Amino acid sequence: MRTFVASAALAAALTLPVAPAQAAGESVPLLSHDWSFDGIFGSYDRASLQRGLQVFRESCSACHGMKYVAFRTLTDLGYTEEEVRAIAAEYFIQDGPDDTGAMFERPGIPSDMYPNPWANEAEAAMIHGKAPPDLSLMAKARLGGPTYIYSLLQGYADPSEHDDLLPGNYWNEFYPGHIIAMAQPLYPDQVVYTDGTQATLPQMAADVSNFLMWAAEPKLEERKDLGIKVMLFCTVMAGVFYAMNRRIWGKVKK
């Protein structure tokens, strides 16, 4: 019985959805959004993932990298191997040393990780004051996950409304303390979606948040599928064990 309870608890944990939360250290409720991957049977919206990748490439990758995401995994978003090779080849990867002992750059290949736009953190910090964080695991590293990112991207206020802001600082409703060093990264119609979707601010925020959730947890669908199978197995075995118990010990108890 203890083994069954432990297995059921594990199965339930494997299928837990991403729950809404509040911004860390603040009481401001985050914006609500219905994520396709929430719930036991939730799964990623491939069209949204592709749009999110487009937003990341055109708006976020100038400052942020994703060092734990390999180009080859973009096939999970619905891209063909040829398309993945074409995407990877748009980036230059430092490699080497060559026969002379020197480092060199080459076009990316599917096995490469998504490159950081900066040579190192010192270079990024010199330009931005602080190195922009890697976004590979950001959707799992922040309380609220993708909902926090979705809210943050829409939480910017007009700087003219806050005269007390220092140069280089911005006001964000959902950032802890409200003062954030990152300028507003998204504006309406900033990108032109290849599938014709209207690039509103909420749409772009939702798509890139969805994409970052996939980047942080690419095996979410497999985890949920395994959890459902474990729960079904435990349910069936509980019935079998109960029937065996009645058959073996029924007469003794009477």
Coordinates of C-alpha atoms in Angstrom, one line a residue:
M1 CA 0.0 0.0 0.0
R2 CA 2.8 2.4 0.9
T3 CA 4.4 1.7 -2.5
F4 CA 1.2 2.4 -4.3
V5 CA 0.7 5.7 -2.4
A6 CA 4.2 6.8 -3.2
S7 CA 3.8 5.8 -6.9
A8 CA 0.5 7.7 -7.1
A9 CA 2.1 10.8 -5.5
L10 CA 5.0 10.6 -8.0
A11 CA 2.6 10.3 -10.9
A12 CA 0.6 13.3 -9.7
A13 CA 3.8 15.3 -9.4
L14 CA 4.7 14.4 -12.9
T15 CA 1.5 15.9 -14.2
L16 CA 1.3 19.1 -12.2
P17 CA 0.6 22.2 -14.4
V18 CA 2.3 25.5 -14.2
A19 CA 0.3 27.4 -11.6
P20 CA -0.3 31.1 -11.7
A21 CA 1.7 33.0 -9.1
Q22 CA 2.6 36.5 -8.0
A23 CA 5.7 38.4 -8.8
A24 CA 8.5 37.5 -6.3
G25 CA 8.5 39.8 -3.4
E26 CA 5.4 41.7 -4.6
S27 CA 1.6 41.5 -4.1
V28 CA 0.8 42.5 -7.6
P29 CA -1.2 39.7 -9.3
L30 CA 0.2 38.5 -12.5
L31 CA -1.8 38.7 -15.7
S32 CA -3.8 35.6 -16.4
H33 CA -3.3 33.5 -19.5
D34 CA -4.6 30.1 -20.6
W35 CA -1.5 28.1 -21.5
S36 CA -2.0 25.1 -23.8
F37 CA 0.5 23.1 -21.8
D38 CA -1.4 23.4 -18.5
G39 CA -3.2 20.5 -17.1
I40 CA -2.6 16.7 -17.2
F41 CA -3.4 16.5 -20.9
G42 CA -1.8 19.8 -21.9
S43 CA 0.7 20.0 -24.7
Y44 CA 2.7 22.7 -26.5
D45 CA 1.1 24.8 -29.3
R46 CA 3.6 24.3 -32.1
A47 CA 2.5 27.4 -34.1
S48 CA 2.9 29.5 -31.0
L49 CA 6.4 28.0 -30.4
Q50 CA 7.5 28.9 -33.9
R51 CA 6.2 32.4 -33.5
G52 CA 7.9 32.6 -30.1
L53 CA 11.2 31.6 -31.7
Q54 CA 10.8 34.3 -34.3
V55 CA 10.2 36.9 -31.5
F56 CA 13.3 35.7 -29.6
R57 CA 15.5 35.8 -32.7
E58 CA 14.3 39.2 -33.9
S59 CA 13.9 41.0 -30.5
C60 CA 15.6 39.1 -27.6
S61 CA 18.7 37.4 -29.1
A62 CA 20.5 40.8 -29.5
C63 CA 21.1 40.7 -25.7
H64 CA 20.3 37.2 -24.5
G65 CA 21.6 33.8 -25.3
M66 CA 20.3 30.2 -24.7
K67 CA 23.4 28.2 -24.0
Y68 CA 21.4 25.0 -23.1
V69 CA 19.3 24.9 -26.2
A70 CA 20.8 23.0 -29.2
F71 CA 19.7 24.0 -32.7
R72 CA 18.8 20.3 -33.5
T73 CA 16.0 20.4 -30.8
L74 CA 14.1 22.9 -33.0
T75 CA 12.7 19.9 -34.9
D76 CA 10.4 19.5 -31.8
L77 CA 8.8 22.8 -32.8
G78 CA 7.8 21.4 -36.2
Y79 CA 10.8 22.5 -38.3
T80 CA 12.3 20.0 -40.8
E81 CA 16.0 19.1 -40.5
E82 CA 16.7 21.3 -43.6
E83 CA 15.1 24.3 -41.9
V84 CA 17.0 23.7 -38.7
R85 CA 20.3 23.5 -40.7
A86 CA 19.4 26.8 -42.4
I87 CA 18.6 28.5 -39.0
A88 CA 21.8 27.2 -37.5
A89 CA 23.9 28.4 -40.5
E90 CA 22.7 32.0 -39.9
Y91 CA 24.9 32.2 -36.8
F92 CA 28.7 32.1 -36.4
I93 CA 30.2 29.8 -33.8
Q94 CA 33.7 30.1 -32.4
D95 CA 35.6 26.9 -32.8
G96 CA 39.1 25.6 -32.7
P97 CA 41.9 25.7 -32.3
D98 CA 42.9 24.9 -35.9
D99 CA 46.2 23.5 -37.1
T100 CA 47.9 26.7 -36.3
G101 CA 46.5 26.9 -32.8
A102 CA 44.2 29.8 -33.6
M103 CA 40.5 30.0 -32.8
F104 CA 38.2 30.6 -35.8
E105 CA 34.5 31.2 -36.6
R106 CA 32.3 28.9 -38.7
P107 CA 28.6 28.8 -39.6
G108 CA 26.5 27.0 -37.0
I109 CA 25.4 23.4 -37.4
P110 CA 22.4 21.6 -35.8
S111 CA 24.5 20.1 -33.0
D112 CA 25.7 23.6 -31.8
M113 CA 24.1 25.4 -28.9
Y114 CA 22.3 28.7 -29.4
P115 CA 25.2 31.2 -29.2
N116 CA 25.4 34.1 -26.7
P117 CA 25.6 37.5 -28.5
W118 CA 28.5 38.5 -26.2
A119 CA 32.0 37.1 -26.2
N120 CA 31.9 36.9 -22.4
E121 CA 30.0 38.4 -19.4
A122 CA 32.6 41.2 -18.9
E123 CA 31.8 42.5 -22.4
A124 CA 28.1 42.3 -21.8
A125 CA 28.4 44.0 -18.4
M126 CA 30.5 46.8 -19.9
I127 CA 27.7 47.7 -22.3
H128 CA 24.6 47.0 -20.2
G129 CA 26.0 47.6 -16.7
K130 CA 25.1 44.0 -15.9
A131 CA 25.3 40.9 -18.1
P132 CA 21.8 40.1 -19.5
P133 CA 20.8 36.6 -18.1
D134 CA 20.8 33.5 -20.2
L135 CA 17.1 32.6 -21.1
S136 CA 17.5 28.8 -21.4
L137 CA 15.9 28.1 -18.0
M138 CA 14.3 31.5 -17.3
A139 CA 10.7 30.1 -17.4
K140 CA 11.6 27.7 -14.6
A141 CA 13.8 30.0 -12.6
R142 CA 11.2 32.7 -11.9
L143 CA 8.2 32.4 -9.6
G144 CA 5.2 32.2 -11.9
G145 CA 7.2 30.8 -14.7
P146 CA 5.9 31.7 -18.2
T147 CA 3.1 33.7 -16.6
Y148 CA 5.6 36.0 -14.9
I149 CA 7.5 36.5 -18.2
Y150 CA 4.2 37.1 -20.0
S151 CA 3.2 39.8 -17.4
L152 CA 6.7 41.4 -17.2
L153 CA 6.8 42.0 -21.0
Q154 CA 3.5 43.9 -20.8
G155 CA 4.2 45.7 -17.5
Y156 CA 6.2 48.6 -18.7
A157 CA 4.9 52.2 -18.1
D158 CA 5.7 55.4 -19.9
P159 CA 9.0 56.7 -18.3
S160 CA 7.5 60.2 -18.4
E161 CA 5.0 59.1 -15.8
H162 CA 7.8 58.4 -13.3
D163 CA 10.0 61.4 -13.0
D164 CA 12.0 59.9 -10.1
L165 CA 13.5 57.2 -12.4
L166 CA 17.3 57.4 -12.8
P167 CA 18.8 57.3 -16.3
G168 CA 18.9 53.7 -17.5
N169 CA 16.1 52.6 -15.3
Y170 CA 12.5 51.8 -16.2
W171 CA 9.2 51.2 -14.4
N172 CA 7.6 47.7 -14.6
E173 CA 4.4 46.9 -12.8
F174 CA 5.3 43.2 -12.3
Y175 CA 9.1 43.4 -11.6
P176 CA 10.0 43.1 -7.8
G177 CA 10.5 46.7 -6.7
H178 CA 9.1 47.9 -10.0
I179 CA 12.5 49.4 -11.0
I180 CA 14.1 47.4 -13.8
A181 CA 17.2 48.0 -15.9
M182 CA 16.0 46.3 -19.0
A183 CA 14.3 48.6 -21.5
Q184 CA 10.9 47.6 -22.9
P185 CA 11.8 44.9 -25.5
L186 CA 8.5 44.4 -27.3
Y187 CA 6.2 46.9 -29.0
P188 CA 3.1 46.2 -31.1
D189 CA 3.8 45.1 -34.7
Q190 CA 7.5 44.8 -33.9
V191 CA 7.7 41.6 -35.9
V192 CA 5.9 40.4 -38.9
Y193 CA 4.8 36.8 -38.2
T194 CA 5.3 34.5 -41.1
D195 CA 2.0 32.8 -40.5
G196 CA 0.1 36.1 -40.8
T197 CA -0.9 36.3 -37.1
Q198 CA -1.3 39.9 -35.8
A199 CA 1.7 40.8 -33.8
T200 CA 0.0 42.6 -30.8
L201 CA 2.0 43.0 -27.6
P202 CA -0.1 40.3 -25.7
Q203 CA 0.4 38.0 -28.7
M204 CA 4.1 38.4 -28.9
A205 CA 4.5 38.2 -25.1
A206 CA 2.5 34.9 -25.0
D207 CA 4.4 33.4 -27.9
V208 CA 7.9 34.1 -26.6
S209 CA 6.8 33.0 -23.1
N210 CA 5.5 29.8 -24.5
F211 CA 8.8 29.3 -26.4
L212 CA 10.9 30.0 -23.3
M213 CA 8.8 27.4 -21.4
W214 CA 9.6 24.9 -24.0
A215 CA 13.3 25.8 -23.9
A216 CA 13.3 25.3 -20.1
E217 CA 11.2 22.1 -20.2
P218 CA 11.4 20.5 -23.7
K219 CA 10.3 17.1 -22.3
L220 CA 7.1 18.3 -20.6
E221 CA 4.8 16.4 -22.9
E222 CA 6.8 13.1 -22.4
R223 CA 6.7 13.7 -18.6
K224 CA 3.0 14.1 -18.7
D225 CA 2.5 11.1 -20.9
L226 CA 4.6 9.0 -18.5
G227 CA 2.7 10.4 -15.5
I228 CA -0.7 9.4 -17.0
K229 CA 0.6 5.9 -17.8
V230 CA 1.9 5.5 -14.2
M231 CA -1.4 6.6 -12.8
L232 CA -3.3 4.1 -15.0
F233 CA -0.9 1.3 -14.1
C234 CA -1.2 2.1 -10.3
T235 CA -5.0 2.2 -10.6
V236 CA -5.2 -1.2 -12.4
M237 CA -2.7 -2.8 -10.0
A238 CA -4.6 -1.5 -7.0
G239 CA -7.7 -3.3 -8.2
V240 CA -5.7 -6.5 -8.9
F241 CA -4.2 -6.4 -5.4
Y242 CA -7.5 -5.7 -3.8
A243 CA -9.1 -8.7 -5.6
M244 CA -6.2 -10.9 -4.6
N245 CA -6.5 -9.8 -1.0
R246 CA -10.2 -10.6 -0.9
R247 CA -9.6 -14.0 -2.5
I248 CA -6.7 -15.1 -0.3
W249 CA -7.7 -13.6 3.1
G250 CA -11.5 -13.6 2.8
K251 CA -12.1 -17.0 4.3
V252 CA -9.5 -16.4 7.1
K253 CA -11.1 -13.1 8.2
K254 CA -14.6 -14.7 8.3

